[in-house]
Short mmCIF file of C-alpha atoms and ligand atoms in Angstrom, two decimals:
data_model
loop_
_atom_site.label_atom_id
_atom_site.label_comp_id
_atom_site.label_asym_id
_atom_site.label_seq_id
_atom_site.Cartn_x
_atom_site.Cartn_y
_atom_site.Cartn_z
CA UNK A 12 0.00 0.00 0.00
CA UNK A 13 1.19 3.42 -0.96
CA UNK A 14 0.90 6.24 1.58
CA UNK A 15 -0.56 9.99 1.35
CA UNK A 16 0.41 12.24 3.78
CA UNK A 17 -1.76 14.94 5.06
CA UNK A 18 -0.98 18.17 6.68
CA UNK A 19 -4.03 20.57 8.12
CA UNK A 20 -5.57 21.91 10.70
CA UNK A 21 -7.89 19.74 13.39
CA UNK A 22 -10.67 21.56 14.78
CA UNK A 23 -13.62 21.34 17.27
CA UNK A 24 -16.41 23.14 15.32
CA UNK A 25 -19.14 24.90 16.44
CA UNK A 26 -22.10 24.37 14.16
CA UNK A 27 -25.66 26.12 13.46
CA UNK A 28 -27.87 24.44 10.88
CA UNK A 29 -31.84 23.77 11.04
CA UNK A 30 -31.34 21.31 13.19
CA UNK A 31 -30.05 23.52 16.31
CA UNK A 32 -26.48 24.20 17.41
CA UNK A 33 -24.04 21.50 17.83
CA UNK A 34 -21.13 21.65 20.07
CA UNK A 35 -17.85 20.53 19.89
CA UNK A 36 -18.22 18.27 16.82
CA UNK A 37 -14.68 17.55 15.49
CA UNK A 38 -13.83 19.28 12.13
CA UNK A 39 -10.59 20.58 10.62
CA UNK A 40 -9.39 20.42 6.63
CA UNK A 41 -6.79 17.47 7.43
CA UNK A 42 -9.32 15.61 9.77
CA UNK A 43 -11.58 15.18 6.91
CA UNK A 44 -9.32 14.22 4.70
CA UNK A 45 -7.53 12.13 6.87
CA UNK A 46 -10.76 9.87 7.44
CA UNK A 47 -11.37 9.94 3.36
CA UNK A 48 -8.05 8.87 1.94
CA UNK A 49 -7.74 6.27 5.08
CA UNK A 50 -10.48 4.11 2.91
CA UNK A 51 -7.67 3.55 0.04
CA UNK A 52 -4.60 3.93 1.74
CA UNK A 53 -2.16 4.54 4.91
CA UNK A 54 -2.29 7.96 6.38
CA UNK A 55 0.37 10.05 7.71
CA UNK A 56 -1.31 12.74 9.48
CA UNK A 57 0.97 15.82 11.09
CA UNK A 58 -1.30 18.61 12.67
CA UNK A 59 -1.86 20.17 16.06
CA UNK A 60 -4.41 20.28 18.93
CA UNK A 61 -4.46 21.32 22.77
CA UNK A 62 -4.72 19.51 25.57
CA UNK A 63 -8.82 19.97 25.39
CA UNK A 64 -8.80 16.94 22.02
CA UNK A 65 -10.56 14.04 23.16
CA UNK A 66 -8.33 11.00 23.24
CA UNK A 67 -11.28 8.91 21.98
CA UNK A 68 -11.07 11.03 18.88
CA UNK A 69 -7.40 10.17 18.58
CA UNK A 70 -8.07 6.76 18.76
CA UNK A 71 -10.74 6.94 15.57
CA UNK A 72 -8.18 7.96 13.69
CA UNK A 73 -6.14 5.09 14.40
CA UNK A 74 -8.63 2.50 14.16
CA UNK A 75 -9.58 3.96 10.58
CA UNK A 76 -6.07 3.68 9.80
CA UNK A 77 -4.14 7.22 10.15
CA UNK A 78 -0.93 7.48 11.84
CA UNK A 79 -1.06 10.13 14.15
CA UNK A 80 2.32 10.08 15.52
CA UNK A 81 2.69 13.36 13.60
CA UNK A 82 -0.15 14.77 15.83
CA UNK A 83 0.85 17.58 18.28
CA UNK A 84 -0.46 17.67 21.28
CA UNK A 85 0.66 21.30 22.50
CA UNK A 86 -0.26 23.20 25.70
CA UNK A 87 -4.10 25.58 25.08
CA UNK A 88 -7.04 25.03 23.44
CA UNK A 89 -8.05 23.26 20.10
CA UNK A 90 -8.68 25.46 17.09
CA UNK A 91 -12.10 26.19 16.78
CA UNK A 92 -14.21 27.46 14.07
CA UNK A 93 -18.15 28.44 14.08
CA UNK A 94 -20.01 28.61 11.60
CA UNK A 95 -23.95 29.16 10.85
CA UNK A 96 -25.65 27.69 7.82
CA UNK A 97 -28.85 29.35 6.12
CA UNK A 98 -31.68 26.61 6.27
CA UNK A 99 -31.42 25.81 2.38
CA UNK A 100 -27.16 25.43 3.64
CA UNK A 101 -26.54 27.19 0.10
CA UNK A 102 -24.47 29.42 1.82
CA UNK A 103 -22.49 30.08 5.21
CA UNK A 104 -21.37 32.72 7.69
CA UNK A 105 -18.59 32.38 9.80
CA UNK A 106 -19.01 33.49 13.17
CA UNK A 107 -15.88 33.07 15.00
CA UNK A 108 -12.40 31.99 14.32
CA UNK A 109 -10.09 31.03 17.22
CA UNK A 110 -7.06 29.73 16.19
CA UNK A 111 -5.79 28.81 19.66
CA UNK A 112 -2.28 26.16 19.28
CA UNK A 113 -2.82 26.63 16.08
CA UNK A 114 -1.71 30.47 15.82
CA UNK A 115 1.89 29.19 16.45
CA UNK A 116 1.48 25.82 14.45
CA UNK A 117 5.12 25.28 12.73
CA UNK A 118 4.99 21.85 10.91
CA UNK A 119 7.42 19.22 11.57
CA UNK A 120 6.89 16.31 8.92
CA UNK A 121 8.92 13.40 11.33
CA UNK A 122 11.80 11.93 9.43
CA UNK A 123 9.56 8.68 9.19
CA UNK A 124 6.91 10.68 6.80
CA UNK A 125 9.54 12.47 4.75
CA UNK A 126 9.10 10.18 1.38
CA UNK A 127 5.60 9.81 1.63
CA UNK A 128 5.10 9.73 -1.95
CA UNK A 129 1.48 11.60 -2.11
CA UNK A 130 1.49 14.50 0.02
CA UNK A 131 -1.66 16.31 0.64
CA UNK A 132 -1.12 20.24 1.54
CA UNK A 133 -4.62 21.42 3.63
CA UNK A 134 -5.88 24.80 3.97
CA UNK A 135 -3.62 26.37 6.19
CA UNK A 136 -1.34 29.39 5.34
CA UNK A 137 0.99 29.13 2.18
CA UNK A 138 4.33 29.86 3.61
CA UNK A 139 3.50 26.82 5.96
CA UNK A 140 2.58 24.89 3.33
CA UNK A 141 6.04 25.77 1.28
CA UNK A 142 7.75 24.56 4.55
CA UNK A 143 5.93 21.29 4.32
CA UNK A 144 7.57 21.07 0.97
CA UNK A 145 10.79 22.02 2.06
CA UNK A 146 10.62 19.10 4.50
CA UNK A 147 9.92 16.30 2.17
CA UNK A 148 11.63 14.19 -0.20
CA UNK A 149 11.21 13.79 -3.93
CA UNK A 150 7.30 13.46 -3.84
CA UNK A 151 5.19 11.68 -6.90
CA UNK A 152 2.41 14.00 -6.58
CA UNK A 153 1.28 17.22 -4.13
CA UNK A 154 -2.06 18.29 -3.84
CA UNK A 155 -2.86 21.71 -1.88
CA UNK A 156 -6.29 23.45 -1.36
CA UNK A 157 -6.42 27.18 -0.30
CA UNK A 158 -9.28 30.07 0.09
CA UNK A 159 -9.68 33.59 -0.49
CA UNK A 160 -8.55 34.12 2.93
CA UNK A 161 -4.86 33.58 1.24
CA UNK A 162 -5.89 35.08 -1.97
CA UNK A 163 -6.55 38.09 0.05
CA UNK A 164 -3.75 38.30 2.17
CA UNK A 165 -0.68 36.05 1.15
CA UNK A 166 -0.93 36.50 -2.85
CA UNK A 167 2.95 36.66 -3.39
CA UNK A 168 3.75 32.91 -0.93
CA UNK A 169 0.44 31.53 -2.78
CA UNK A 170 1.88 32.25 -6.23
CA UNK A 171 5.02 30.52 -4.87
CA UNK A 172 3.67 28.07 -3.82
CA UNK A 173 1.87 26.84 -6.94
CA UNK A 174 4.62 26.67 -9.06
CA UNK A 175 5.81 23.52 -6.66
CA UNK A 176 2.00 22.04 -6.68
CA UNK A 177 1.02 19.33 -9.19
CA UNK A 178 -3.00 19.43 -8.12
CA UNK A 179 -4.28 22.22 -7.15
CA UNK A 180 -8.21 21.97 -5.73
CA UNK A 181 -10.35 25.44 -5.19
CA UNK A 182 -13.52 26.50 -5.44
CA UNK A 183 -15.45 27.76 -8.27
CA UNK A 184 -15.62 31.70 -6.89
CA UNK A 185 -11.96 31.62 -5.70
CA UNK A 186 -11.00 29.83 -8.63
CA UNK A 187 -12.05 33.61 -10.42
CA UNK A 188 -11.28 35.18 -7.79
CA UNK A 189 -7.22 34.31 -8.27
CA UNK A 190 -7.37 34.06 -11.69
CA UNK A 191 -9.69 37.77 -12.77
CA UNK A 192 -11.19 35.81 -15.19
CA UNK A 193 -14.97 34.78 -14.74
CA UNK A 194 -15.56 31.97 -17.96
CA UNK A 195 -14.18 28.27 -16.36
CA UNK A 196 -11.91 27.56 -19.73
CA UNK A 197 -10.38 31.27 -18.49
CA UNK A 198 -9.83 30.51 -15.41
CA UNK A 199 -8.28 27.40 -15.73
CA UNK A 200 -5.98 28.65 -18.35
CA UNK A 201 -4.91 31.10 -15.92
CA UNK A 202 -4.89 28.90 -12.74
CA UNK A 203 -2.53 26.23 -14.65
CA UNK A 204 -0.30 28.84 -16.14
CA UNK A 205 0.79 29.53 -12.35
CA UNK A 206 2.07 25.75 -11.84
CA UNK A 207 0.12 22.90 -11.00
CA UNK A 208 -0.42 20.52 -13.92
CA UNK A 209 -3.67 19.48 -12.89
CA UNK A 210 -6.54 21.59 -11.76
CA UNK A 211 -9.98 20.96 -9.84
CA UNK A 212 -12.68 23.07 -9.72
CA UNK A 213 -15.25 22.44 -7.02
CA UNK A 214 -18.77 23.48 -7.91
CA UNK A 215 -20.20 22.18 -4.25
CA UNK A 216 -24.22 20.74 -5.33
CA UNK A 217 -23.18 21.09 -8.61
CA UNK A 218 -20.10 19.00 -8.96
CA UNK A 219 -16.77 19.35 -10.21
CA UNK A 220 -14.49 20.08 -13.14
CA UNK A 221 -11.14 18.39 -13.67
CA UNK A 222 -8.14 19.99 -15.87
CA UNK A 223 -5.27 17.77 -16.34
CA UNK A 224 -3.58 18.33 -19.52
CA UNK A 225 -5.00 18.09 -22.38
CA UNK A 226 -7.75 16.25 -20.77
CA UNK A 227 -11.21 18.16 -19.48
CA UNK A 228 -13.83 16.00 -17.10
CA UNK A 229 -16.32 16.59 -15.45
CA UNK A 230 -18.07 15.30 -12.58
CA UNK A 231 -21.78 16.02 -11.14
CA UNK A 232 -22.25 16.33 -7.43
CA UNK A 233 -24.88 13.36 -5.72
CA UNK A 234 -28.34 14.07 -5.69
CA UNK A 235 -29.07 14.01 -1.52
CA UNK A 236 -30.22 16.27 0.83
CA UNK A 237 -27.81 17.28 2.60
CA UNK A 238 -27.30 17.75 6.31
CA UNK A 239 -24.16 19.83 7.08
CA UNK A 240 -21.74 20.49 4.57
CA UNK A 241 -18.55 21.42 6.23
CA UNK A 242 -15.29 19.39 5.40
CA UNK A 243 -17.00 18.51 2.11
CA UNK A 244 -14.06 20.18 -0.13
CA UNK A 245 -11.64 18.30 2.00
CA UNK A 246 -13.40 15.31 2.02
CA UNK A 247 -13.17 15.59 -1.41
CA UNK A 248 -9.57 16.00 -1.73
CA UNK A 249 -8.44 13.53 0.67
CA UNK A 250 -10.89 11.00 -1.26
CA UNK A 251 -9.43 12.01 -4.18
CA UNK A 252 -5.65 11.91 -3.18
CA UNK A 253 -6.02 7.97 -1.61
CA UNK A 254 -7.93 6.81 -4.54
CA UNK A 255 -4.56 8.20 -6.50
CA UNK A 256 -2.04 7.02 -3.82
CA UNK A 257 -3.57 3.26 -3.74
CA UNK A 258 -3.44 2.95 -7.45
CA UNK A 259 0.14 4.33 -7.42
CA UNK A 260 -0.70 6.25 -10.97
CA UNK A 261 -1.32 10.06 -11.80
CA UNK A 262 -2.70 8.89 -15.40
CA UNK A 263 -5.50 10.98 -16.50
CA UNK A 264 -7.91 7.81 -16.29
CA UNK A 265 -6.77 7.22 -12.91
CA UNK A 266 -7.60 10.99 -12.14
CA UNK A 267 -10.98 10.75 -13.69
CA UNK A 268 -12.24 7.64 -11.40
CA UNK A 269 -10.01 9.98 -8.50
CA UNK A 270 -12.67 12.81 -9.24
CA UNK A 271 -15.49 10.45 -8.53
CA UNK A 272 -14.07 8.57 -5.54
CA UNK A 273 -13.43 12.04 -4.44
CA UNK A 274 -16.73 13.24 -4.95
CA UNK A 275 -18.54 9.32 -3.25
CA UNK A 276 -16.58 10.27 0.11
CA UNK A 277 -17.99 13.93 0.00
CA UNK A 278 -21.20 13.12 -0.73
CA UNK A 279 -21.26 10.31 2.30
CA UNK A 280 -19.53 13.72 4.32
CA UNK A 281 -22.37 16.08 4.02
CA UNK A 282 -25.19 13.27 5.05
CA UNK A 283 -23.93 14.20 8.41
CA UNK A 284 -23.08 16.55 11.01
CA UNK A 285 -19.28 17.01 11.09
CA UNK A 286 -17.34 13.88 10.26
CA UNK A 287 -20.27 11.50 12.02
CA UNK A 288 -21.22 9.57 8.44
CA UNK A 289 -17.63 9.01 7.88
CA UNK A 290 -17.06 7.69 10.89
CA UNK A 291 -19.32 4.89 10.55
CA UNK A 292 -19.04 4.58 7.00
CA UNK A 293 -18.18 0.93 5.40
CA UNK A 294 -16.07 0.91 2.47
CA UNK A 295 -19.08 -1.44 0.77
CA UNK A 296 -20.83 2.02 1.02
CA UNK A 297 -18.37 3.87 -0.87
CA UNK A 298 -18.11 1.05 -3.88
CA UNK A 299 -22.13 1.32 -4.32
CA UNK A 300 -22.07 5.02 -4.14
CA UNK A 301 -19.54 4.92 -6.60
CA UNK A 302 -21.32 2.88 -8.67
CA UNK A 303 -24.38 5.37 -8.46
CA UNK A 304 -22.44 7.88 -9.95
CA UNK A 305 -21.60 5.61 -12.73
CA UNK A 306 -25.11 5.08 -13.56
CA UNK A 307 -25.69 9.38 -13.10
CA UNK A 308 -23.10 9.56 -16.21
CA UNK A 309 -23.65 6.61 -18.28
CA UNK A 310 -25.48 6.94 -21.71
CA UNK A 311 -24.71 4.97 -24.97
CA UNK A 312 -24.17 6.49 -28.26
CA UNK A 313 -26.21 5.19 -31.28
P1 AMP B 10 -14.70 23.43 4.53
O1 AMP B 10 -16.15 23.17 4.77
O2 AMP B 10 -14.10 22.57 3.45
O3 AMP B 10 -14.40 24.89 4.36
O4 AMP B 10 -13.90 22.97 5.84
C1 AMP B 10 -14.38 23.30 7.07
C2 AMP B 10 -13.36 22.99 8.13
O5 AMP B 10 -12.27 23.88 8.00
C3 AMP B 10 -13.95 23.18 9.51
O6 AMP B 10 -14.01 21.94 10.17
C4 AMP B 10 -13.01 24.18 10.19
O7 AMP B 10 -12.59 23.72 11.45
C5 AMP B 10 -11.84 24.33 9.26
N1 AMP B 10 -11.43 25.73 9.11
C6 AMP B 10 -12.23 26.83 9.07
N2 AMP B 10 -11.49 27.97 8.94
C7 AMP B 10 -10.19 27.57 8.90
C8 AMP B 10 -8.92 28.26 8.80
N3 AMP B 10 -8.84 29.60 8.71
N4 AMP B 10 -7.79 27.52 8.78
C9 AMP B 10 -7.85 26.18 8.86
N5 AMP B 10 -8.99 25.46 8.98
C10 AMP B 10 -10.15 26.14 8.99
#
């Protein structure tokens, strides 16, 4: 088995939806993806959380198959987002943002994770993320997801930082947002012209678009109603990278069926609230769903 490695922050969210407020429900970009790629293959996880992380959780991630000896455990509290979702959950307001251990979070990738050969780069900011490169060796293929929170305020380390990213996964609005162009063939000419080779567009309900080469696919979303949908993007990506990882091939066919494992695991993310669907998911589940989405695409051609 090939491994991914995933660096990202861990979180205990804070979550409104029409359902009520839930506490303390564990979040985070490299928790989700963590639990997603763990269904295809090993996972070396290196973030941090305070002394306030439940051991129990820690033990999850073992069971599911992640390596958490990368995990600090450093003296404060846990990040913690909150968010509140409108009822229809087509869009979100964040309500408070306290970073906590992870205001001072300097990755170390331990010397037993440095040749990981897939290497999954999280949301966090891009100067950390270059010093996540910096600390590993000849990689086959990095992934790294950002937001306009970067965009905004870290153009320059972003820009650097793409030119050493193979994959880079983003959002439709941010997508324009980084490239100033609004039409998707635009923006992705843009977007790869900065580095990566391969390029994924999230369109959240509406699913995704994947630029890799020469080669255009694209992918619709589930058809569900869904309950929360935080950690789907990184869900996504995390699906996406350990679908690529266990195959040990970044062939455009392998990226295609990626894209659609990618997009199984997300769906399965947003049927609950935080990582809870995940958690109990089986990976029988994921094979059907992914053979759902065959069915969604399939037509013949007289
Ligand atoms: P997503 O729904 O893909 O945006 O991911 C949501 C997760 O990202 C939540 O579980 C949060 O804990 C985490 N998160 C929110 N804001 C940040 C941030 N500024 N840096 C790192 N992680 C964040």
């Amino acid at each position: 088995m090939t491994d991914m490695l995933v660096v990202g922050s861990l979180a205990l969210d804070t979550i409104h939806n029409a359902q009520g407020t839930h506490e303390r429900v564990l979040g985070g970009s490299a928790t989700f993806a963590s639990l997603t790629g763990a269904f295809y293959t090993g996972v070396n996880l290196v973030g941090v959380v305070g002394t306030d992380f439940p051991d129990a959780i820690v033990h999850q991630l073992r069971e599911r198959g992640v390596d958490t000896s990368g995990l600090e455990v450093a003296e404060g509290k846990t990040f913690h987002w909150e968010g509140r979702y409108t009822d229809d959950l087509t869009s979100r307001e964040t309500i408070a943002t306290d970073l906590n251990v992870f205001a001072d979070f300097d990755p170390k990738i331990p010397e037993a994770f440095r040749d990981t050969p897939y290497v999954m780069l999280g949301n966090i900011a891009p100067e950390l993320q270059l010093s996540v490169l910096d600390q590993i060796r000849n990689p086959k293929l990095v992934i790294a997801d950002t937001m306009n929170f970067w965009i905004d305020g870290a153009l320059e380390s972003l820009k650097k930082l793409l030119k050493r990213v193979d994959v880079l996964v983003i959002n439709e609005e941010e997508a324009r947002q980084l490239s100033g162009r609004h039409h998707l063939i635009h923006v992705a000419g843009e977007l790869l012209d900065m580095g990566p080779s391969t390029l994924i567009i999230k369109q959240g309900e509406y699913g995704a678009w994947l630029f890799a080469g020469e080669d255009v696919f694209s992918a619709p979303a589930f058809l569900l109603e869904a309950k929360d949908p935080t950690g789907a993007g990184d869900s996504f990506a995390g699906g996406f990278l350990g679908y690529v990882a266990s195959k040990d091939s970044t062939e455009p066919e392998t990226l295609r069926a990626a894209v659609i494992h990618g997009s199984a695991l997300a769906s399965f993310c947003v049927e609950g609230v935080g990582p809870a669907r995940l958690l109990e998911l089986s990976k029988d589940e994921v094979e059907a769903r992914v053979k759902e989405f065959q069915r969604l695409v399939d037509f013949s051609h007289p």
